[in-house]
C-alpha cells in the first residue's frame, strides 16, 4: 500500500533550506491565539469519508484550529490513504487533525485534550460520525505521548499551545513512539531546523508556512525518505 510518493532530490532539500538559520537564532514565541485570533465558529473536514463535515470551534481562550489549507497540504503530503495507520493527536483542541486522519482510513486515532470544556464537542462529533476508530481522552498531551508504546505510531500530530515549553519534550517523546517509517506533524510559531531536531531523534522531511504558523512533516533521524510502496510498520 502506498504511503506517499518520495519527493525528488530537489524538492526534498527545500524544506531544510527554508528552515535553516543562523546557529542559535530563534524566532520569538507567539501566543497560541495570535495567528488565528478570530475564531471561525466552525471549520470543515477537508477530505476522506467525512469530507465537508462541520467541526464546531468553541470560543475558548488559546484555541487555534489548524487552517483548512494547512490540513489539506498535510494530507496531500501524506498521500490521502491512511488505511491501517495508528495515529495520535495529543493536543487535540477541536480534534480537526485527528478526525482528518480518521476520515482517511486510520485504524486507531487517539485524541487527547486537557480542556474539560472541549470533551463534549469531541465526543459529540465522534458519535455523529460513528467514528469508532477514534478514542478520546482528557489529560496532558505530553503525558499521553510518554505512555505510548515505543515504535507503535505511524503518525503523531503535534500542535501544542504556542506559548508552552513542551515542544522539545513532546518531539522527543513522539520520536520514541514512532514506528520505523512513521511521521510526526509539527505546528509551531517558528521554523524548526535539523540542527535542533536531530538531537531529539527527528529530521525535516517537508515544511511550509501559512501566515504566522510554521508546519513541518518530520521523520526519524536514522530513517531514509519514506518509500512509496511501504505499508505501515507493525
Short mmCIF file of C-alpha atoms in Angstrom, two decimals:
data_model
loop_
_atom_site.label_atom_id
_atom_site.label_comp_id
_atom_site.label_asym_id
_atom_site.label_seq_id
_atom_site.Cartn_x
_atom_site.Cartn_y
_atom_site.Cartn_z
CA UNK A 1 0.00 0.00 0.00
CA UNK A 2 1.36 3.40 -0.89
CA UNK A 3 2.05 5.80 1.94
CA UNK A 4 3.01 8.75 -0.23
CA UNK A 5 5.44 9.31 -3.10
CA UNK A 6 9.01 10.26 -2.17
CA UNK A 7 10.00 13.80 -3.14
CA UNK A 8 12.55 14.43 -5.81
CA UNK A 9 16.05 15.30 -4.65
CA UNK A 10 15.39 18.97 -5.31
CA UNK A 11 12.05 19.12 -3.52
CA UNK A 12 13.34 17.12 -0.54
CA UNK A 13 16.08 19.65 0.00
CA UNK A 14 13.82 22.69 0.01
CA UNK A 15 12.24 22.27 3.48
CA UNK A 16 15.61 22.08 5.17
CA UNK A 17 16.76 25.12 3.24
CA UNK A 18 13.66 27.04 4.31
CA UNK A 19 14.13 26.03 7.94
CA UNK A 20 17.85 26.83 8.06
CA UNK A 21 19.00 29.87 10.02
CA UNK A 22 21.99 31.14 11.94
CA UNK A 23 23.10 28.83 14.78
CA UNK A 24 21.27 29.64 17.98
CA UNK A 25 18.86 32.07 16.34
CA UNK A 26 15.24 31.63 17.35
CA UNK A 27 12.11 33.50 16.42
CA UNK A 28 10.18 34.76 19.43
CA UNK A 29 7.38 32.51 20.67
CA UNK A 30 3.92 33.80 19.86
CA UNK A 31 0.80 33.48 21.99
CA UNK A 32 -1.25 30.48 20.95
CA UNK A 33 -4.23 32.56 19.95
CA UNK A 34 -2.39 35.17 17.91
CA UNK A 35 -2.04 33.50 14.47
CA UNK A 36 -5.79 32.86 14.23
CA UNK A 37 -7.14 35.20 16.91
CA UNK A 38 -10.57 35.47 15.28
CA UNK A 39 -12.13 32.05 15.68
CA UNK A 40 -14.17 30.92 12.67
CA UNK A 41 -17.07 29.42 14.65
CA UNK A 42 -16.75 26.22 12.67
CA UNK A 43 -14.36 24.52 10.28
CA UNK A 44 -14.84 21.57 7.94
CA UNK A 45 -13.07 18.27 7.38
CA UNK A 46 -11.38 18.74 4.03
CA UNK A 47 -11.09 15.17 2.71
CA UNK A 48 -11.94 11.49 3.06
CA UNK A 49 -15.17 9.79 4.07
CA UNK A 50 -16.16 12.63 6.42
CA UNK A 51 -15.39 15.39 3.91
CA UNK A 52 -17.32 18.65 4.46
CA UNK A 53 -18.39 17.61 7.96
CA UNK A 54 -18.64 20.72 10.14
CA UNK A 55 -16.50 20.85 13.29
CA UNK A 56 -17.59 23.45 15.87
CA UNK A 57 -14.93 25.80 17.21
CA UNK A 58 -15.91 26.83 20.77
CA UNK A 59 -14.89 30.28 21.94
CA UNK A 60 -12.09 29.10 24.22
CA UNK A 61 -9.02 31.16 25.06
CA UNK A 62 -5.97 29.84 23.20
CA UNK A 63 -7.94 27.55 20.90
CA UNK A 64 -6.30 27.73 17.47
CA UNK A 65 -7.67 25.25 14.92
CA UNK A 66 -5.34 24.30 12.08
CA UNK A 67 -6.49 26.18 8.95
CA UNK A 68 -8.19 24.21 6.17
CA UNK A 69 -5.44 24.86 3.64
CA UNK A 70 -2.74 23.68 6.04
CA UNK A 71 -4.65 20.45 6.72
CA UNK A 72 -5.16 19.99 3.00
CA UNK A 73 -1.42 20.40 2.39
CA UNK A 74 -0.52 17.98 5.18
CA UNK A 75 -2.76 15.20 3.89
CA UNK A 76 -1.61 15.79 0.33
CA UNK A 77 1.91 15.15 1.64
CA UNK A 78 0.70 12.01 3.39
CA UNK A 79 -0.96 10.70 0.23
CA UNK A 80 -4.60 10.77 1.49
CA UNK A 81 -4.85 6.99 2.16
CA UNK A 82 -4.04 6.27 5.82
CA UNK A 83 -5.66 2.84 5.82
CA UNK A 84 -4.47 0.84 8.84
CA UNK A 85 -2.44 3.64 10.40
CA UNK A 86 -2.22 4.23 14.15
CA UNK A 87 -2.30 7.94 14.93
CA UNK A 88 -2.19 10.20 17.98
CA UNK A 89 -3.36 13.82 18.18
CA UNK A 90 -2.29 14.69 21.72
CA UNK A 91 -3.08 18.43 21.81
CA UNK A 92 -6.39 17.82 20.09
CA UNK A 93 -8.35 21.07 20.59
CA UNK A 94 -11.23 20.78 18.12
CA UNK A 95 -9.94 17.37 17.01
CA UNK A 96 -9.63 18.55 13.40
CA UNK A 97 -6.29 16.87 12.72
CA UNK A 98 -7.27 13.58 14.32
CA UNK A 99 -10.66 13.43 12.61
CA UNK A 100 -8.97 14.20 9.28
CA UNK A 101 -6.78 11.13 9.84
CA UNK A 102 -9.82 9.02 10.74
CA UNK A 103 -11.61 10.32 7.65
CA UNK A 104 -8.81 8.90 5.50
CA UNK A 105 -8.94 5.38 6.91
CA UNK A 106 -6.72 5.40 10.00
CA UNK A 107 -7.42 2.31 12.09
CA UNK A 108 -6.83 3.88 15.50
CA UNK A 109 -6.79 7.59 16.40
CA UNK A 110 -6.12 8.84 19.91
CA UNK A 111 -7.38 12.34 20.70
CA UNK A 112 -6.05 13.78 23.95
CA UNK A 113 -7.16 17.19 25.21
CA UNK A 114 -6.66 18.84 28.60
CA UNK A 115 -9.52 21.38 28.45
CA UNK A 116 -12.60 19.77 30.01
CA UNK A 117 -14.89 22.13 28.08
CA UNK A 118 -13.76 20.57 24.79
CA UNK A 119 -14.59 16.99 25.77
CA UNK A 120 -18.30 17.23 24.99
CA UNK A 121 -17.83 18.66 21.45
CA UNK A 122 -15.20 16.00 20.67
CA UNK A 123 -17.41 13.19 21.91
CA UNK A 124 -20.44 14.60 20.09
CA UNK A 125 -18.53 14.69 16.80
CA UNK A 126 -17.28 11.13 17.28
CA UNK A 127 -20.85 9.98 17.94
CA UNK A 128 -22.28 11.89 14.98
CA UNK A 129 -19.70 10.38 12.62
CA UNK A 130 -19.90 6.90 14.20
CA UNK A 131 -16.12 7.09 14.25
CA UNK A 132 -15.38 4.00 16.33
CA UNK A 133 -11.68 4.18 15.43
CA UNK A 134 -11.36 7.40 17.48
CA UNK A 135 -10.50 7.26 21.19
CA UNK A 136 -10.94 10.44 23.26
CA UNK A 137 -9.08 11.07 26.50
CA UNK A 138 -8.91 14.07 28.78
CA UNK A 139 -5.39 14.73 30.00
CA UNK A 140 -1.97 16.22 29.47
CA UNK A 141 -0.67 15.73 25.93
CA UNK A 142 2.94 15.20 26.93
CA UNK A 143 1.98 12.53 29.45
CA UNK A 144 -0.14 10.83 26.78
CA UNK A 145 2.83 10.79 24.42
CA UNK A 146 5.08 9.25 27.04
CA UNK A 147 2.54 6.46 27.63
CA UNK A 148 2.57 5.38 24.00
CA UNK A 149 4.42 2.15 23.33
CA UNK A 150 7.79 2.56 21.63
CA UNK A 151 7.56 2.09 17.89
CA UNK A 152 3.75 1.93 17.89
CA UNK A 153 2.68 5.06 15.97
CA UNK A 154 2.56 5.69 12.23
CA UNK A 155 1.60 9.35 12.68
CA UNK A 156 1.91 11.68 15.67
CA UNK A 157 0.19 15.06 15.34
CA UNK A 158 1.70 17.82 17.49
CA UNK A 159 0.04 21.22 17.77
CA UNK A 160 0.83 22.39 21.31
CA UNK A 161 -0.05 25.81 22.73
CA UNK A 162 2.40 28.18 21.09
CA UNK A 163 3.40 29.81 24.37
CA UNK A 164 4.13 26.46 26.05
CA UNK A 165 7.51 24.91 26.84
CA UNK A 166 6.54 21.39 25.75
CA UNK A 167 7.90 21.43 22.20
CA UNK A 168 11.25 19.74 22.84
CA UNK A 169 10.00 17.05 25.26
CA UNK A 170 6.97 16.40 23.06
CA UNK A 171 9.13 15.94 19.97
CA UNK A 172 11.47 13.60 21.83
CA UNK A 173 8.57 11.51 23.13
CA UNK A 174 6.98 11.46 19.67
CA UNK A 175 10.21 10.19 18.12
CA UNK A 176 10.33 7.35 20.62
CA UNK A 177 6.72 6.39 19.85
CA UNK A 178 7.21 6.29 16.07
CA UNK A 179 7.28 3.13 14.02
CA UNK A 180 10.37 2.89 11.75
CA UNK A 181 8.63 4.60 8.80
CA UNK A 182 6.45 6.80 11.00
CA UNK A 183 5.97 10.55 10.74
CA UNK A 184 5.47 13.50 13.05
CA UNK A 185 3.44 16.56 12.09
CA UNK A 186 4.57 19.65 13.99
CA UNK A 187 2.80 23.03 14.05
CA UNK A 188 4.76 25.82 15.70
CA UNK A 189 5.22 29.61 15.87
CA UNK A 190 8.66 29.31 14.21
CA UNK A 191 10.55 27.02 11.87
CA UNK A 192 12.42 24.08 13.38
CA UNK A 193 15.70 23.11 11.71
CA UNK A 194 17.64 19.86 11.69
CA UNK A 195 20.35 21.17 14.00
CA UNK A 196 17.85 21.18 16.88
CA UNK A 197 15.69 18.26 15.71
CA UNK A 198 18.48 15.70 15.25
CA UNK A 199 19.31 15.51 18.99
CA UNK A 200 15.61 14.76 19.58
CA UNK A 201 15.69 11.90 17.06
CA UNK A 202 13.93 13.62 14.16
CA UNK A 203 14.67 15.45 10.92
CA UNK A 204 12.72 17.63 8.48
CA UNK A 205 11.06 15.83 5.57
CA UNK A 206 8.84 18.68 4.35
CA UNK A 207 7.79 22.04 5.73
CA UNK A 208 5.73 25.12 4.96
CA UNK A 209 4.37 28.36 6.37
CA UNK A 210 0.87 29.86 6.46
CA UNK A 211 0.67 33.31 8.00
CA UNK A 212 2.44 33.11 11.35
CA UNK A 213 2.17 29.31 11.52
CA UNK A 214 5.10 27.07 10.57
CA UNK A 215 4.21 23.46 9.85
CA UNK A 216 6.56 20.52 9.40
CA UNK A 217 6.48 16.86 8.47
CA UNK A 218 9.28 15.04 10.29
CA UNK A 219 10.79 11.57 10.07
CA UNK A 220 13.05 9.62 12.41
CA UNK A 221 16.62 10.87 12.17
CA UNK A 222 18.02 7.48 11.20
CA UNK A 223 15.29 6.83 8.59
CA UNK A 224 15.66 7.33 4.88
CA UNK A 225 12.96 9.20 2.97
CA UNK A 226 9.73 7.16 3.26
CA UNK A 227 9.36 4.60 0.48
CA UNK A 228 6.35 4.89 -1.82
CA UNK A 229 5.27 1.25 -1.52
CA UNK A 230 5.90 0.68 2.20
CA UNK A 231 2.89 -0.37 4.23
CA UNK A 232 2.70 0.97 7.78
CA UNK A 233 5.10 -0.92 10.04
CA UNK A 234 3.55 -3.28 12.54
#
